[in-house]
PDB file of C-alpha atoms in Angstrom:
ATOM      1  CA  MET A 123       0.077  -0.052  -0.081  1.00 51.00           C
ATOM      2  CA  LYS A 124       1.214   3.461  -0.912  1.00 57.00           C
ATOM      3  CA  THR A 125       1.725   6.161   1.699  1.00 55.00           C
ATOM      4  CA  ILE A 126       1.819   9.848   1.119  1.00 65.00           C
ATOM      5  CA  ASN A 127       2.105  12.754   3.636  1.00 80.00           C
ATOM      6  CA  LEU A 128      -0.833  14.943   3.930  1.00 88.00           C
ATOM      7  CA  PRO A 129      -1.853  17.709   2.965  1.00 93.00           C
ATOM      8  CA  LEU A 130      -1.554  16.880  -0.504  1.00 94.00           C
ATOM      9  CA  THR A 131      -2.003  19.615  -3.290  1.00 94.00           C
ATOM     10  CA  ASN A 132      -1.424  17.511  -6.418  1.00 92.00           C
ATOM     11  CA  ILE A 133      -4.646  15.802  -6.636  1.00 93.00           C
ATOM     12  CA  GLU A 134      -5.681  16.081 -10.160  1.00 91.00           C
ATOM     13  CA  HIS A 135      -5.123  12.299 -10.435  1.00 90.00           C
ATOM     14  CA  LEU A 136      -7.442  11.464  -7.480  1.00 93.00           C
ATOM     15  CA  ILE A 137     -10.744  12.806  -9.094  1.00 91.00           C
ATOM     16  CA  PRO A 138     -12.389  12.420 -12.418  1.00 86.00           C
ATOM     17  CA  GLN A 139     -13.327  16.128 -12.774  1.00 86.00           C
ATOM     18  CA  LYS A 140     -10.852  18.033 -14.694  1.00 84.00           C
ATOM     19  CA  LYS A 141     -10.292  21.983 -15.058  1.00 84.00           C
ATOM     20  CA  PRO A 142     -12.390  24.120 -15.076  1.00 84.00           C
ATOM     21  CA  PHE A 143     -14.701  21.882 -13.172  1.00 88.00           C
ATOM     22  CA  GLU A 144     -12.449  21.071 -10.059  1.00 93.00           C
ATOM     23  CA  MET A 145     -13.952  22.141  -6.872  1.00 97.00           C
ATOM     24  CA  VAL A 146     -11.322  20.826  -4.637  1.00 97.00           C
ATOM     25  CA  SER A 147      -7.684  21.926  -4.398  1.00 96.00           C
ATOM     26  CA  ALA A 148      -6.140  19.957  -1.552  1.00 97.00           C
ATOM     27  CA  LEU A 149      -6.581  16.876   0.504  1.00 97.00           C
ATOM     28  CA  LEU A 150      -5.928  17.698   4.145  1.00 97.00           C
ATOM     29  CA  GLU A 151      -6.981  14.687   5.934  1.00 96.00           C
ATOM     30  CA  PHE A 152      -8.050  11.093   5.092  1.00 96.00           C
ATOM     31  CA  SER A 153      -9.182   7.988   7.081  1.00 95.00           C
ATOM     32  CA  GLU A 154     -11.263   5.108   6.026  1.00 92.00           C
ATOM     33  CA  THR A 155     -14.456   6.778   7.227  1.00 95.00           C
ATOM     34  CA  SER A 156     -13.715  10.491   6.580  1.00 96.00           C
ATOM     35  CA  VAL A 157     -12.022  13.116   4.435  1.00 97.00           C
ATOM     36  CA  VAL A 158     -11.186  16.921   4.677  1.00 98.00           C
ATOM     37  CA  SER A 159     -10.516  18.919   1.648  1.00 98.00           C
ATOM     38  CA  SER A 160     -10.015  22.631   0.954  1.00 98.00           C
ATOM     39  CA  LEU A 161     -10.714  24.900  -1.910  1.00 98.00           C
ATOM     40  CA  LYS A 162      -9.354  28.426  -2.482  1.00 97.00           C
ATOM     41  CA  ILE A 163     -11.962  30.636  -4.216  1.00 97.00           C
ATOM     42  CA  LYS A 164     -10.394  32.143  -7.296  1.00 96.00           C
ATOM     43  CA  GLU A 165     -11.905  34.492  -9.869  1.00 95.00           C
ATOM     44  CA  GLU A 166     -11.627  32.051 -12.674  1.00 95.00           C
ATOM     45  CA  ASN A 167     -13.827  29.431 -10.966  1.00 96.00           C
ATOM     46  CA  ILE A 168     -16.920  28.891 -13.176  1.00 97.00           C
ATOM     47  CA  PHE A 169     -19.248  29.207 -10.046  1.00 97.00           C
ATOM     48  CA  PHE A 170     -17.604  32.582  -9.032  1.00 97.00           C
ATOM     49  CA  LYS A 171     -19.859  35.604  -9.733  1.00 97.00           C
ATOM     50  CA  ASP A 172     -20.535  38.930  -8.093  1.00 96.00           C
ATOM     51  CA  ASN A 173     -17.534  38.280  -5.815  1.00 95.00           C
ATOM     52  CA  LEU A 174     -19.133  35.114  -4.418  1.00 97.00           C
ATOM     53  CA  PHE A 175     -18.681  31.386  -4.812  1.00 98.00           C
ATOM     54  CA  LEU A 176     -22.244  30.528  -5.653  1.00 98.00           C
ATOM     55  CA  GLU A 177     -24.464  27.648  -4.132  1.00 97.00           C
ATOM     56  CA  PRO A 178     -24.067  25.049  -7.125  1.00 96.00           C
ATOM     57  CA  GLY A 179     -20.129  25.319  -6.556  1.00 97.00           C
ATOM     58  CA  LEU A 180     -20.518  24.668  -2.815  1.00 97.00           C
ATOM     59  CA  ILE A 181     -22.735  21.521  -3.560  1.00 95.00           C
ATOM     60  CA  GLU A 182     -20.154  20.360  -6.330  1.00 94.00           C
ATOM     61  CA  ASN A 183     -17.356  21.036  -3.690  1.00 97.00           C
ATOM     62  CA  MET A 184     -19.197  18.518  -1.300  1.00 96.00           C
ATOM     63  CA  ALA A 185     -19.548  15.997  -4.016  1.00 94.00           C
ATOM     64  CA  GLN A 186     -15.941  16.342  -5.183  1.00 94.00           C
ATOM     65  CA  THR A 187     -14.778  16.037  -1.511  1.00 96.00           C
ATOM     66  CA  VAL A 188     -16.533  12.578  -1.473  1.00 94.00           C
ATOM     67  CA  ALA A 189     -14.943  11.662  -4.907  1.00 92.00           C
ATOM     68  CA  LEU A 190     -11.658  12.655  -3.418  1.00 95.00           C
ATOM     69  CA  HIS A 191     -11.965  10.186  -0.563  1.00 94.00           C
ATOM     70  CA  THR A 192     -12.808   7.438  -3.105  1.00 92.00           C
ATOM     71  CA  GLY A 193     -10.142   8.430  -5.283  1.00 93.00           C
ATOM     72  CA  TYR A 194      -7.432   8.538  -2.663  1.00 95.00           C
ATOM     73  CA  ASP A 195      -8.527   5.126  -1.359  1.00 93.00           C
ATOM     74  CA  TYR A 196      -8.137   3.795  -4.817  1.00 92.00           C
ATOM     75  CA  PHE A 197      -4.806   5.501  -5.240  1.00 93.00           C
ATOM     76  CA  LEU A 198      -3.540   3.688  -1.998  1.00 93.00           C
ATOM     77  CA  LYS A 199      -4.618   0.399  -3.498  1.00 92.00           C
ATOM     78  CA  GLY A 200      -2.891   1.164  -6.676  1.00 92.00           C
ATOM     79  CA  LYS A 201      -5.963   1.584  -8.882  1.00 91.00           C
ATOM     80  CA  PRO A 202      -6.992   4.672 -10.855  1.00 88.00           C
ATOM     81  CA  ALA A 203      -9.706   6.938  -9.534  1.00 86.00           C
ATOM     82  CA  PRO A 204     -13.165   5.674 -10.631  1.00 88.00           C
ATOM     83  CA  THR A 205     -16.015   7.842 -11.965  1.00 88.00           C
ATOM     84  CA  GLY A 206     -18.917   8.561  -9.761  1.00 86.00           C
ATOM     85  CA  TYR A 207     -22.107  10.371  -9.645  1.00 88.00           C
ATOM     86  CA  ILE A 208     -24.316  11.987  -7.172  1.00 90.00           C
ATOM     87  CA  GLY A 209     -27.193   9.527  -6.562  1.00 90.00           C
ATOM     88  CA  SER A 210     -29.264  11.866  -4.273  1.00 93.00           C
ATOM     89  CA  ILE A 211     -28.765  15.028  -2.223  1.00 93.00           C
ATOM     90  CA  LYS A 212     -30.821  15.760   0.839  1.00 89.00           C
ATOM     91  CA  LYS A 213     -30.900  18.246   3.809  1.00 90.00           C
ATOM     92  CA  ILE A 214     -28.587  20.801   2.067  1.00 95.00           C
ATOM     93  CA  GLU A 215     -28.336  24.006   3.990  1.00 97.00           C
ATOM     94  CA  ILE A 216     -26.341  26.924   2.883  1.00 98.00           C
ATOM     95  CA  PHE A 217     -25.886  29.649   5.438  1.00 98.00           C
ATOM     96  CA  SER A 218     -23.338  31.966   3.847  1.00 97.00           C
ATOM     97  CA  LEU A 219     -21.264  32.205   0.465  1.00 98.00           C
ATOM     98  CA  PRO A 220     -17.549  32.456   0.444  1.00 97.00           C
ATOM     99  CA  LYS A 221     -15.874  35.416  -1.131  1.00 96.00           C
ATOM    100  CA  LEU A 222     -12.817  35.818  -3.556  1.00 96.00           C
ATOM    101  CA  ASN A 223      -9.556  34.350  -2.215  1.00 96.00           C
ATOM    102  CA  GLU A 224     -11.137  32.663   0.819  1.00 97.00           C
ATOM    103  CA  THR A 225     -10.334  29.144   1.613  1.00 98.00           C
ATOM    104  CA  ILE A 226     -13.111  26.585   2.459  1.00 98.00           C
ATOM    105  CA  THR A 227     -12.585  23.544   4.386  1.00 98.00           C
ATOM    106  CA  THR A 228     -14.958  20.600   3.532  1.00 98.00           C
ATOM    107  CA  LYS A 229     -15.405  17.607   5.876  1.00 98.00           C
ATOM    108  CA  ALA A 230     -17.179  14.493   4.861  1.00 98.00           C
ATOM    109  CA  GLU A 231     -18.035  11.622   7.075  1.00 98.00           C
ATOM    110  CA  ILE A 232     -18.953   8.310   5.561  1.00 96.00           C
ATOM    111  CA  LEU A 233     -22.190   7.112   7.226  1.00 96.00           C
ATOM    112  CA  HIS A 234     -22.730   4.004   5.037  1.00 93.00           C
ATOM    113  CA  GLU A 235     -20.840   2.177   2.261  1.00 90.00           C
ATOM    114  CA  PHE A 236     -22.137  -0.608   0.211  1.00 90.00           C
ATOM    115  CA  MET A 237     -21.295  -2.050  -3.245  1.00 89.00           C
ATOM    116  CA  GLY A 238     -20.232   1.208  -4.576  1.00 86.00           C
ATOM    117  CA  VAL A 239     -23.017   3.459  -3.065  1.00 91.00           C
ATOM    118  CA  THR A 240     -21.714   5.875  -0.314  1.00 92.00           C
ATOM    119  CA  MET A 241     -23.956   7.847   2.061  1.00 96.00           C
ATOM    120  CA  VAL A 242     -22.032  10.777   3.500  1.00 97.00           C
ATOM    121  CA  LYS A 243     -22.718  13.861   5.885  1.00 98.00           C
ATOM    122  CA  ILE A 244     -20.737  16.861   4.663  1.00 98.00           C
ATOM    123  CA  GLU A 245     -19.963  20.228   6.337  1.00 98.00           C
ATOM    124  CA  VAL A 246     -18.267  23.312   4.657  1.00 98.00           C
ATOM    125  CA  PHE A 247     -16.390  25.803   6.814  1.00 98.00           C
ATOM    126  CA  ASN A 248     -14.774  29.206   6.143  1.00 97.00           C
ATOM    127  CA  ALA A 249     -11.408  30.517   7.107  1.00 93.00           C
ATOM    128  CA  LYS A 250     -12.957  31.408  10.515  1.00 95.00           C
ATOM    129  CA  LYS A 251     -14.108  27.860  11.055  1.00 96.00           C
ATOM    130  CA  GLU A 252     -17.613  28.858  10.759  1.00 97.00           C
ATOM    131  CA  LYS A 253     -20.157  26.386   9.261  1.00 98.00           C
ATOM    132  CA  ILE A 254     -21.284  27.790   5.996  1.00 98.00           C
ATOM    133  CA  ALA A 255     -23.016  24.826   4.357  1.00 98.00           C
ATOM    134  CA  SER A 256     -24.003  21.248   5.321  1.00 98.00           C
ATOM    135  CA  GLY A 257     -25.914  18.306   4.015  1.00 97.00           C
ATOM    136  CA  GLU A 258     -26.223  14.692   3.114  1.00 97.00           C
ATOM    137  CA  MET A 259     -25.474  13.035  -0.251  1.00 96.00           C
ATOM    138  CA  LYS A 260     -25.411   9.627  -1.731  1.00 94.00           C
ATOM    139  CA  THR A 261     -22.736   9.049  -4.399  1.00 91.00           C
ATOM    140  CA  VAL A 262     -22.578   6.163  -6.747  1.00 92.00           C
ATOM    141  CA  ILE A 263     -19.511   4.654  -8.382  1.00 90.00           C
ATOM    142  CA  ALA A 264     -20.059   3.947 -12.108  1.00 83.00           C
ATOM    143  CA  ASN A 265     -19.780   0.434 -13.236  1.00 71.00           C
ATOM    144  CA  ASP A 266     -17.363   0.523 -16.138  1.00 56.00           C
ATOM    145  CA  GLU A 267     -17.307  -3.015 -16.818  1.00 44.00           C
TER     146      GLU A 267
END
């Protein structure tokens, strides 16, 4: 099994999303049941408008944090990152939107995982460690066979 010191900022190979649709920029923490990512809000982000990172960007950041967990897990096992999809979203609450150059931190806790379907609880925090969004999401790994 491979080991890498965290935080990890070279993560392009760990998620299936490619620029300009990358909504995570670093892997901060990883365990079997949780992951923490970060994203610096930049002007060129496709979900950046009127000096704010918009709601769809926060939701995509949540989903890509889950994808980052799966991708890093596969990487540690020597396998390429799989493609996945959002199966369902529930209980999403957005309390505030981050601004230009803010770095948000997203924490996902795996609640259940079975046969490629993962249910997670996700929270997003601003630089002041205030919760700015939360929700639950079900993701599904694509069957490429």
